[in-house]
Amino acid sequence: MLRPDSPALLRLPMPELIYPAVAAVSAGLCALLIIALHPLLVRYAMARPNARSSHRVPTPQGGGLAVIAATFFVAGAILVGTGQGLAGPASVAAAGALLALLGAVDDIKPLPAVPRLLVQFFAVTTVVVASEVQIFPEAVPSSVERAILVFAGVWFVNLVNFMDGIDWITVAEVVPITAFLACLGVVGLVPPVPAIAAASLCGAMLGFAPFNRPVARLFLGDVGSLPIGLILGWLLLELATTGAIVAAILLPLYYLADATITLLRRLVAGERIWEAHRTHFYQRASDHGFSMLAVSGRVFGLNIVLAVLAGVTILWPQPAVQMLALAAGVVAVTLQLRRFAGYGGMVWG
């Protein structure tokens, strides 16, 4: 981990102020881009209600284009201006742009599952190879670890896409995670590069939030959810490389649990997992009386709890504390899944 007096950190002017400034600029730029793009999105990228949808009327999608553009532009400008290394971020930006293009095409005309998956594997592999990270350098050969990271990354990109099914839920997921990582950057517990990227993405999502507030006037679309999944996955990977592996698991634990359990349930039931559906826990919650705002609010609150637990594991890295915090996170997520499944019903029910 970087110490507050690390030379890499000291290259940044006023490190305690730069992260909120990055978020504020990114939020404003994202909002302006959305306003400018909105007429085009209404004309070319309308989301029609389908089997997966929680909305009932056609709504423009593609707001993620503004989110990604603002994130990359602001973070890139700051990194170039402060002399930070750009090799890793450049690979993330290139792979993210590729996934944004894939998502934009899919938003306009749905693509077959296999080509989508191949492009995702290529994008994630690009990031993993360029990052040159090893989380378990002594326990797992680098080639095996990279293969695991690629498959995990592709799953993470897809689960973020799967979970983007109701108003504000992606905001409720992304903002706490990225704000937490930016705060770690302020105190020097993660390197400046991912911390600046996190602050920029956090700001962009806040700029998008007013347009996605229930009942939403605009959706992210795949053009946003796919690259956001890639960026989040990279940020969590960077966090894990500092030694904060449990924290990197805790932060996205709700999304991991909801998407993975839902996938396994559908596989056991013999369903076609590539087809649209409404069986995620957050989607089933609406069948049990939760409004979209209530669901997203509960996800946001849960993510704050998970962020606090992640902070505990960083401040007190003893193995016993790590295990207790992880167990507490699992319990918190399980209780929320049960509520969404039917006010305390069984998770698999």
Short mmCIF file of C-alpha atoms in Angstrom, two decimals:
data_model
loop_
_atom_site.label_atom_id
_atom_site.label_comp_id
_atom_site.label_asym_id
_atom_site.label_seq_id
_atom_site.Cartn_x
_atom_site.Cartn_y
_atom_site.Cartn_z
CA MET A 1 0.00 0.00 0.00
CA LEU A 2 1.11 3.58 -0.57
CA ARG A 3 1.87 5.68 2.47
CA PRO A 4 0.58 9.27 2.61
CA ASP A 5 4.14 10.49 1.99
CA SER A 6 4.67 8.24 -1.04
CA PRO A 7 6.51 10.01 -3.90
CA ALA A 8 3.79 8.85 -6.35
CA LEU A 9 1.16 10.54 -4.23
CA LEU A 10 3.16 13.73 -3.76
CA ARG A 11 3.21 14.33 -7.52
CA LEU A 12 -0.47 15.21 -7.20
CA PRO A 13 -1.22 18.83 -6.23
CA MET A 14 -3.31 19.16 -3.06
CA PRO A 15 -4.12 15.41 -2.81
CA GLU A 16 -6.76 15.97 -0.13
CA LEU A 17 -8.78 18.18 -2.53
CA ILE A 18 -8.16 16.75 -5.96
CA TYR A 19 -10.49 13.76 -5.63
CA PRO A 20 -13.70 15.68 -4.80
CA ALA A 21 -12.73 18.20 -7.50
CA VAL A 22 -12.40 15.39 -10.03
CA ALA A 23 -15.80 14.03 -9.02
CA ALA A 24 -17.46 17.44 -9.29
CA VAL A 25 -16.05 18.17 -12.75
CA SER A 26 -16.98 14.70 -13.98
CA ALA A 27 -20.53 15.08 -12.65
CA GLY A 28 -21.01 18.41 -14.40
CA LEU A 29 -19.55 17.18 -17.69
CA CYS A 30 -21.70 14.05 -17.62
CA ALA A 31 -24.88 16.07 -17.04
CA LEU A 32 -24.04 18.45 -19.89
CA LEU A 33 -23.32 15.54 -22.25
CA ILE A 34 -26.63 13.90 -21.36
CA ILE A 35 -28.53 17.11 -22.12
CA ALA A 36 -26.72 17.39 -25.47
CA LEU A 37 -27.20 13.73 -26.40
CA HIS A 38 -30.78 13.32 -25.21
CA PRO A 39 -32.50 14.23 -28.54
CA LEU A 40 -30.36 11.66 -30.38
CA LEU A 41 -31.04 8.97 -27.78
CA VAL A 42 -34.78 9.58 -28.01
CA ARG A 43 -34.58 9.18 -31.77
CA TYR A 44 -32.26 6.19 -32.07
CA ALA A 45 -32.02 4.32 -28.74
CA MET A 46 -35.44 3.77 -27.24
CA ALA A 47 -35.73 0.83 -24.81
CA ARG A 48 -38.98 -1.03 -25.38
CA PRO A 49 -40.45 -3.00 -22.45
CA ASN A 50 -39.56 -6.72 -22.57
CA ALA A 51 -39.47 -9.78 -20.32
CA ARG A 52 -36.60 -8.33 -18.28
CA SER A 53 -37.90 -4.78 -18.03
CA SER A 54 -39.22 -3.08 -14.94
CA HIS A 55 -40.50 -0.08 -16.93
CA ARG A 56 -43.79 0.01 -18.78
CA VAL A 57 -43.28 2.71 -21.38
CA PRO A 58 -40.53 3.18 -24.00
CA THR A 59 -37.63 5.10 -22.47
CA PRO A 60 -34.43 6.36 -24.10
CA GLN A 61 -31.27 4.48 -23.19
CA GLY A 62 -27.64 5.26 -23.81
CA GLY A 63 -26.98 7.61 -20.89
CA GLY A 64 -23.96 5.43 -20.19
CA LEU A 65 -22.26 7.02 -23.21
CA ALA A 66 -22.09 10.30 -21.29
CA VAL A 67 -20.98 8.52 -18.11
CA ILE A 68 -18.09 6.75 -19.83
CA ALA A 69 -17.05 9.78 -21.87
CA ALA A 70 -16.96 12.00 -18.78
CA THR A 71 -15.11 9.36 -16.74
CA PHE A 72 -12.38 8.83 -19.31
CA PHE A 73 -11.98 12.49 -20.27
CA VAL A 74 -11.71 13.87 -16.75
CA ALA A 75 -9.56 11.05 -15.36
CA GLY A 76 -7.32 11.11 -18.44
CA ALA A 77 -6.86 14.88 -18.26
CA ILE A 78 -5.90 14.73 -14.58
CA LEU A 79 -3.51 11.81 -15.04
CA VAL A 80 -1.77 13.49 -17.98
CA GLY A 81 -1.63 16.82 -16.17
CA THR A 82 -0.09 15.30 -13.02
CA GLY A 83 2.42 13.09 -14.81
CA GLN A 84 1.01 9.75 -13.68
CA GLY A 85 1.74 6.53 -15.60
CA LEU A 86 -0.80 5.85 -18.32
CA ALA A 87 -0.01 2.29 -19.44
CA GLY A 88 -2.60 0.59 -17.23
CA PRO A 89 -5.31 3.28 -17.55
CA ALA A 90 -4.81 3.41 -21.34
CA SER A 91 -5.56 -0.30 -21.64
CA VAL A 92 -8.67 0.13 -19.48
CA ALA A 93 -9.81 3.09 -21.59
CA ALA A 94 -9.26 1.21 -24.85
CA ALA A 95 -11.03 -1.92 -23.59
CA GLY A 96 -13.80 0.18 -22.06
CA ALA A 97 -14.30 2.05 -25.35
CA LEU A 98 -14.55 -1.30 -27.14
CA LEU A 99 -17.22 -2.53 -24.73
CA ALA A 100 -19.05 0.80 -25.02
CA LEU A 101 -19.12 0.37 -28.80
CA LEU A 102 -20.37 -3.20 -28.38
CA GLY A 103 -23.05 -2.00 -26.00
CA ALA A 104 -24.11 0.87 -28.26
CA VAL A 105 -24.64 -1.52 -31.18
CA ASP A 106 -26.52 -3.93 -28.92
CA ASP A 107 -28.72 -1.13 -27.59
CA ILE A 108 -29.81 -0.28 -31.13
CA LYS A 109 -29.99 -3.82 -32.52
CA PRO A 110 -29.52 -6.80 -30.14
CA LEU A 111 -26.49 -8.94 -30.96
CA PRO A 112 -26.10 -12.74 -30.60
CA ALA A 113 -24.65 -13.92 -27.29
CA VAL A 114 -21.48 -15.54 -28.70
CA PRO A 115 -20.02 -12.47 -30.47
CA ARG A 116 -20.79 -10.37 -27.39
CA LEU A 117 -18.97 -12.83 -25.18
CA LEU A 118 -15.93 -13.03 -27.46
CA VAL A 119 -15.52 -9.25 -27.48
CA GLN A 120 -15.86 -9.20 -23.69
CA PHE A 121 -13.15 -11.84 -23.30
CA PHE A 122 -10.85 -9.84 -25.54
CA ALA A 123 -11.47 -6.61 -23.61
CA VAL A 124 -10.97 -8.18 -20.19
CA THR A 125 -7.86 -10.08 -21.32
CA THR A 126 -6.38 -6.80 -22.57
CA VAL A 127 -6.83 -5.21 -19.15
CA VAL A 128 -5.55 -8.21 -17.18
CA VAL A 129 -2.43 -8.62 -19.33
CA ALA A 130 -1.63 -4.89 -19.31
CA SER A 131 -2.11 -4.66 -15.55
CA GLU A 132 0.58 -7.31 -14.89
CA VAL A 133 -0.81 -7.95 -11.43
CA GLN A 134 -0.45 -10.98 -9.20
CA ILE A 135 -2.63 -11.27 -6.14
CA PHE A 136 -1.25 -14.65 -5.05
CA PRO A 137 2.33 -14.57 -6.40
CA GLU A 138 3.57 -17.50 -4.33
CA ALA A 139 0.50 -19.73 -4.32
CA VAL A 140 -0.68 -19.70 -7.96
CA PRO A 141 1.32 -19.66 -11.22
CA SER A 142 0.92 -16.34 -13.04
CA SER A 143 -0.65 -17.96 -16.13
CA VAL A 144 -3.27 -19.72 -14.02
CA GLU A 145 -4.01 -16.59 -12.03
CA ARG A 146 -4.43 -14.54 -15.19
CA ALA A 147 -6.84 -17.09 -16.64
CA ILE A 148 -8.87 -16.98 -13.42
CA LEU A 149 -8.87 -13.18 -13.47
CA VAL A 150 -10.04 -13.10 -17.09
CA PHE A 151 -12.97 -15.43 -16.45
CA ALA A 152 -13.84 -13.58 -13.24
CA GLY A 153 -13.62 -10.27 -15.09
CA VAL A 154 -15.95 -11.40 -17.87
CA TRP A 155 -18.44 -12.61 -15.27
CA PHE A 156 -18.19 -9.30 -13.42
CA VAL A 157 -18.79 -7.29 -16.60
CA ASN A 158 -21.88 -9.38 -17.31
CA LEU A 159 -23.26 -9.32 -13.78
CA VAL A 160 -23.10 -5.51 -13.70
CA ASN A 161 -25.00 -5.56 -16.98
CA PHE A 162 -27.54 -8.07 -15.62
CA MET A 163 -28.11 -6.06 -12.46
CA ASP A 164 -28.82 -2.82 -14.30
CA GLY A 165 -32.53 -3.52 -14.43
CA ILE A 166 -34.29 -0.85 -12.36
CA ASP A 167 -33.94 2.88 -11.85
CA TRP A 168 -31.02 4.03 -9.70
CA ILE A 169 -29.76 0.55 -8.81
CA THR A 170 -26.47 0.96 -10.67
CA VAL A 171 -26.03 4.39 -9.10
CA ALA A 172 -26.68 2.76 -5.70
CA GLU A 173 -23.97 0.18 -6.45
CA VAL A 174 -21.29 2.23 -8.17
CA VAL A 175 -21.32 5.42 -6.08
CA PRO A 176 -20.53 3.81 -2.69
CA ILE A 177 -17.76 1.62 -4.16
CA THR A 178 -16.06 4.39 -6.12
CA ALA A 179 -16.47 6.96 -3.32
CA PHE A 180 -14.85 4.52 -0.91
CA LEU A 181 -11.91 3.93 -3.26
CA ALA A 182 -11.48 7.67 -3.81
CA CYS A 183 -11.42 8.18 -0.03
CA LEU A 184 -8.69 5.55 0.23
CA GLY A 185 -6.79 7.56 -2.34
CA VAL A 186 -7.07 10.68 -0.19
CA VAL A 187 -5.25 8.94 2.67
CA GLY A 188 -2.80 7.14 0.39
CA LEU A 189 -4.10 3.61 0.90
CA VAL A 190 -4.56 3.01 -2.83
CA PRO A 191 -2.39 4.41 -5.64
CA PRO A 192 -3.41 7.76 -7.18
CA VAL A 193 -4.24 6.37 -10.63
CA PRO A 194 -7.12 4.05 -9.64
CA ALA A 195 -8.25 6.55 -6.98
CA ILE A 196 -8.59 9.31 -9.60
CA ALA A 197 -10.41 6.92 -11.95
CA ALA A 198 -12.75 5.99 -9.11
CA ALA A 199 -13.47 9.64 -8.29
CA SER A 200 -14.16 10.38 -11.94
CA LEU A 201 -16.57 7.45 -12.32
CA CYS A 202 -18.27 8.36 -9.04
CA GLY A 203 -18.84 11.91 -10.26
CA ALA A 204 -20.10 10.78 -13.64
CA MET A 205 -22.65 8.47 -12.00
CA LEU A 206 -23.80 11.33 -9.78
CA GLY A 207 -24.22 13.46 -12.91
CA PHE A 208 -26.32 10.70 -14.45
CA ALA A 209 -28.40 10.09 -11.31
CA PRO A 210 -30.98 12.91 -11.71
CA PHE A 211 -31.95 11.60 -15.15
CA ASN A 212 -32.31 8.02 -13.88
CA ARG A 213 -34.29 8.88 -10.75
CA PRO A 214 -37.51 6.81 -10.51
CA VAL A 215 -39.45 7.04 -12.72
CA ALA A 216 -36.41 7.30 -15.01
CA ARG A 217 -36.27 9.56 -18.04
CA LEU A 218 -33.07 7.85 -19.21
CA PHE A 219 -31.36 4.48 -18.84
CA LEU A 220 -27.65 3.63 -18.92
CA GLY A 221 -28.02 1.01 -21.62
CA ASP A 222 -25.39 -1.61 -22.41
CA VAL A 223 -23.19 1.22 -23.72
CA GLY A 224 -22.78 2.16 -20.06
CA SER A 225 -23.24 -0.99 -18.00
CA LEU A 226 -20.64 -3.07 -19.87
CA PRO A 227 -17.69 -0.61 -19.60
CA ILE A 228 -18.75 0.35 -16.06
CA GLY A 229 -18.46 -3.33 -15.13
CA LEU A 230 -14.98 -3.40 -16.66
CA ILE A 231 -13.85 -0.25 -14.85
CA LEU A 232 -15.23 -1.45 -11.52
CA GLY A 233 -13.57 -4.82 -11.97
CA TRP A 234 -10.23 -3.14 -12.68
CA LEU A 235 -10.58 -0.85 -9.67
CA LEU A 236 -11.33 -3.79 -7.38
CA LEU A 237 -8.38 -5.68 -8.86
CA GLU A 238 -6.14 -2.70 -8.10
CA LEU A 239 -7.48 -2.67 -4.54
CA ALA A 240 -6.80 -6.40 -4.15
CA THR A 241 -3.19 -5.94 -5.26
CA THR A 242 -2.59 -3.68 -2.24
CA GLY A 243 -3.35 -6.71 -0.04
CA ALA A 244 -6.96 -5.71 0.65
CA ILE A 245 -8.44 -8.84 -0.92
CA VAL A 246 -11.32 -9.20 1.54
CA ALA A 247 -12.24 -5.54 1.05
CA ALA A 248 -12.30 -6.09 -2.72
CA ILE A 249 -14.76 -8.95 -2.18
CA LEU A 250 -16.93 -7.11 0.33
CA LEU A 251 -17.52 -3.98 -1.74
CA PRO A 252 -19.44 -5.66 -4.63
CA LEU A 253 -20.80 -8.52 -2.50
CA TYR A 254 -24.48 -7.75 -3.05
CA TYR A 255 -24.13 -7.71 -6.84
CA LEU A 256 -21.97 -10.85 -6.73
CA ALA A 257 -24.50 -12.71 -4.61
CA ASP A 258 -27.68 -11.64 -6.42
CA ALA A 259 -26.32 -12.31 -9.92
CA THR A 260 -24.50 -15.55 -9.10
CA ILE A 261 -27.32 -17.15 -7.09
CA THR A 262 -29.82 -16.16 -9.78
CA LEU A 263 -27.63 -17.70 -12.49
CA LEU A 264 -27.26 -20.95 -10.52
CA ARG A 265 -31.00 -21.11 -9.84
CA ARG A 266 -31.75 -20.69 -13.55
CA LEU A 267 -29.18 -23.33 -14.49
CA VAL A 268 -30.69 -25.80 -12.02
CA ALA A 269 -34.15 -25.06 -13.43
CA GLY A 270 -32.91 -25.75 -16.96
CA GLU A 271 -33.64 -22.21 -18.18
CA ARG A 272 -31.85 -20.52 -21.06
CA ILE A 273 -29.58 -18.23 -19.07
CA TRP A 274 -28.85 -15.97 -22.06
CA GLU A 275 -32.51 -14.96 -22.42
CA ALA A 276 -34.13 -11.95 -20.72
CA HIS A 277 -35.82 -12.64 -17.39
CA ARG A 278 -37.12 -11.03 -14.19
CA THR A 279 -35.89 -13.41 -11.51
CA HIS A 280 -33.07 -11.43 -9.89
CA PHE A 281 -33.76 -10.77 -6.23
CA TYR A 282 -34.01 -7.04 -6.80
CA GLN A 283 -36.57 -7.70 -9.57
CA ARG A 284 -38.56 -10.15 -7.46
CA ALA A 285 -38.71 -7.53 -4.71
CA SER A 286 -41.18 -5.50 -6.78
CA ASP A 287 -43.51 -8.51 -6.77
CA HIS A 288 -43.43 -8.38 -2.97
CA GLY A 289 -44.42 -4.76 -2.59
CA PHE A 290 -41.11 -2.90 -2.87
CA SER A 291 -41.04 0.20 -5.06
CA MET A 292 -38.05 0.76 -7.32
CA LEU A 293 -36.93 3.59 -5.07
CA ALA A 294 -37.19 1.33 -2.02
CA VAL A 295 -35.14 -1.41 -3.69
CA SER A 296 -32.39 0.96 -4.83
CA GLY A 297 -32.41 2.67 -1.43
CA ARG A 298 -31.91 -0.62 0.35
CA VAL A 299 -29.12 -1.60 -2.03
CA PHE A 300 -27.43 1.75 -1.39
CA GLY A 301 -27.74 1.34 2.38
CA LEU A 302 -26.39 -2.20 2.20
CA ASN A 303 -23.43 -1.01 0.15
CA ILE A 304 -22.62 1.62 2.76
CA VAL A 305 -22.54 -1.17 5.36
CA LEU A 306 -20.29 -3.27 3.11
CA ALA A 307 -17.99 -0.27 2.59
CA VAL A 308 -17.71 0.22 6.36
CA LEU A 309 -16.83 -3.46 6.77
CA ALA A 310 -14.28 -3.15 3.96
CA GLY A 311 -12.75 -0.20 5.79
CA VAL A 312 -12.52 -2.27 8.96
CA THR A 313 -10.54 -4.95 7.12
CA ILE A 314 -8.09 -2.33 5.85
CA LEU A 315 -7.61 -0.62 9.20
CA TRP A 316 -7.25 -3.92 11.10
CA PRO A 317 -5.70 -6.48 8.72
CA GLN A 318 -5.51 -9.29 11.30
CA PRO A 319 -6.92 -12.59 9.89
CA ALA A 320 -9.60 -12.85 12.62
CA VAL A 321 -10.91 -9.35 11.79
CA GLN A 322 -10.91 -10.19 8.07
CA MET A 323 -12.98 -13.32 8.61
CA LEU A 324 -15.41 -11.64 11.00
CA ALA A 325 -15.96 -8.71 8.62
CA LEU A 326 -16.49 -11.04 5.68
CA ALA A 327 -18.95 -13.14 7.70
CA ALA A 328 -20.82 -9.99 8.74
CA GLY A 329 -21.02 -8.94 5.09
CA VAL A 330 -22.37 -12.33 4.04
CA VAL A 331 -25.02 -12.15 6.77
CA ALA A 332 -26.05 -8.62 5.76
CA VAL A 333 -26.34 -9.57 2.09
CA THR A 334 -28.22 -12.78 2.88
CA LEU A 335 -30.76 -10.91 5.00
CA GLN A 336 -31.34 -8.41 2.20
CA LEU A 337 -31.75 -11.16 -0.40
CA ARG A 338 -34.30 -12.86 1.83
CA ARG A 339 -36.26 -9.64 2.22
CA PHE A 340 -36.30 -9.12 -1.54
CA ALA A 341 -37.36 -12.73 -2.07
CA GLY A 342 -40.42 -12.29 0.09
CA TYR A 343 -40.04 -10.40 3.34
CA GLY A 344 -37.84 -12.98 5.01
CA GLY A 345 -38.50 -15.93 2.73
CA MET A 346 -35.72 -18.40 1.98
CA VAL A 347 -33.02 -17.18 -0.40
CA TRP A 348 -33.64 -20.08 -2.76
CA GLY A 349 -37.41 -19.81 -2.49
#
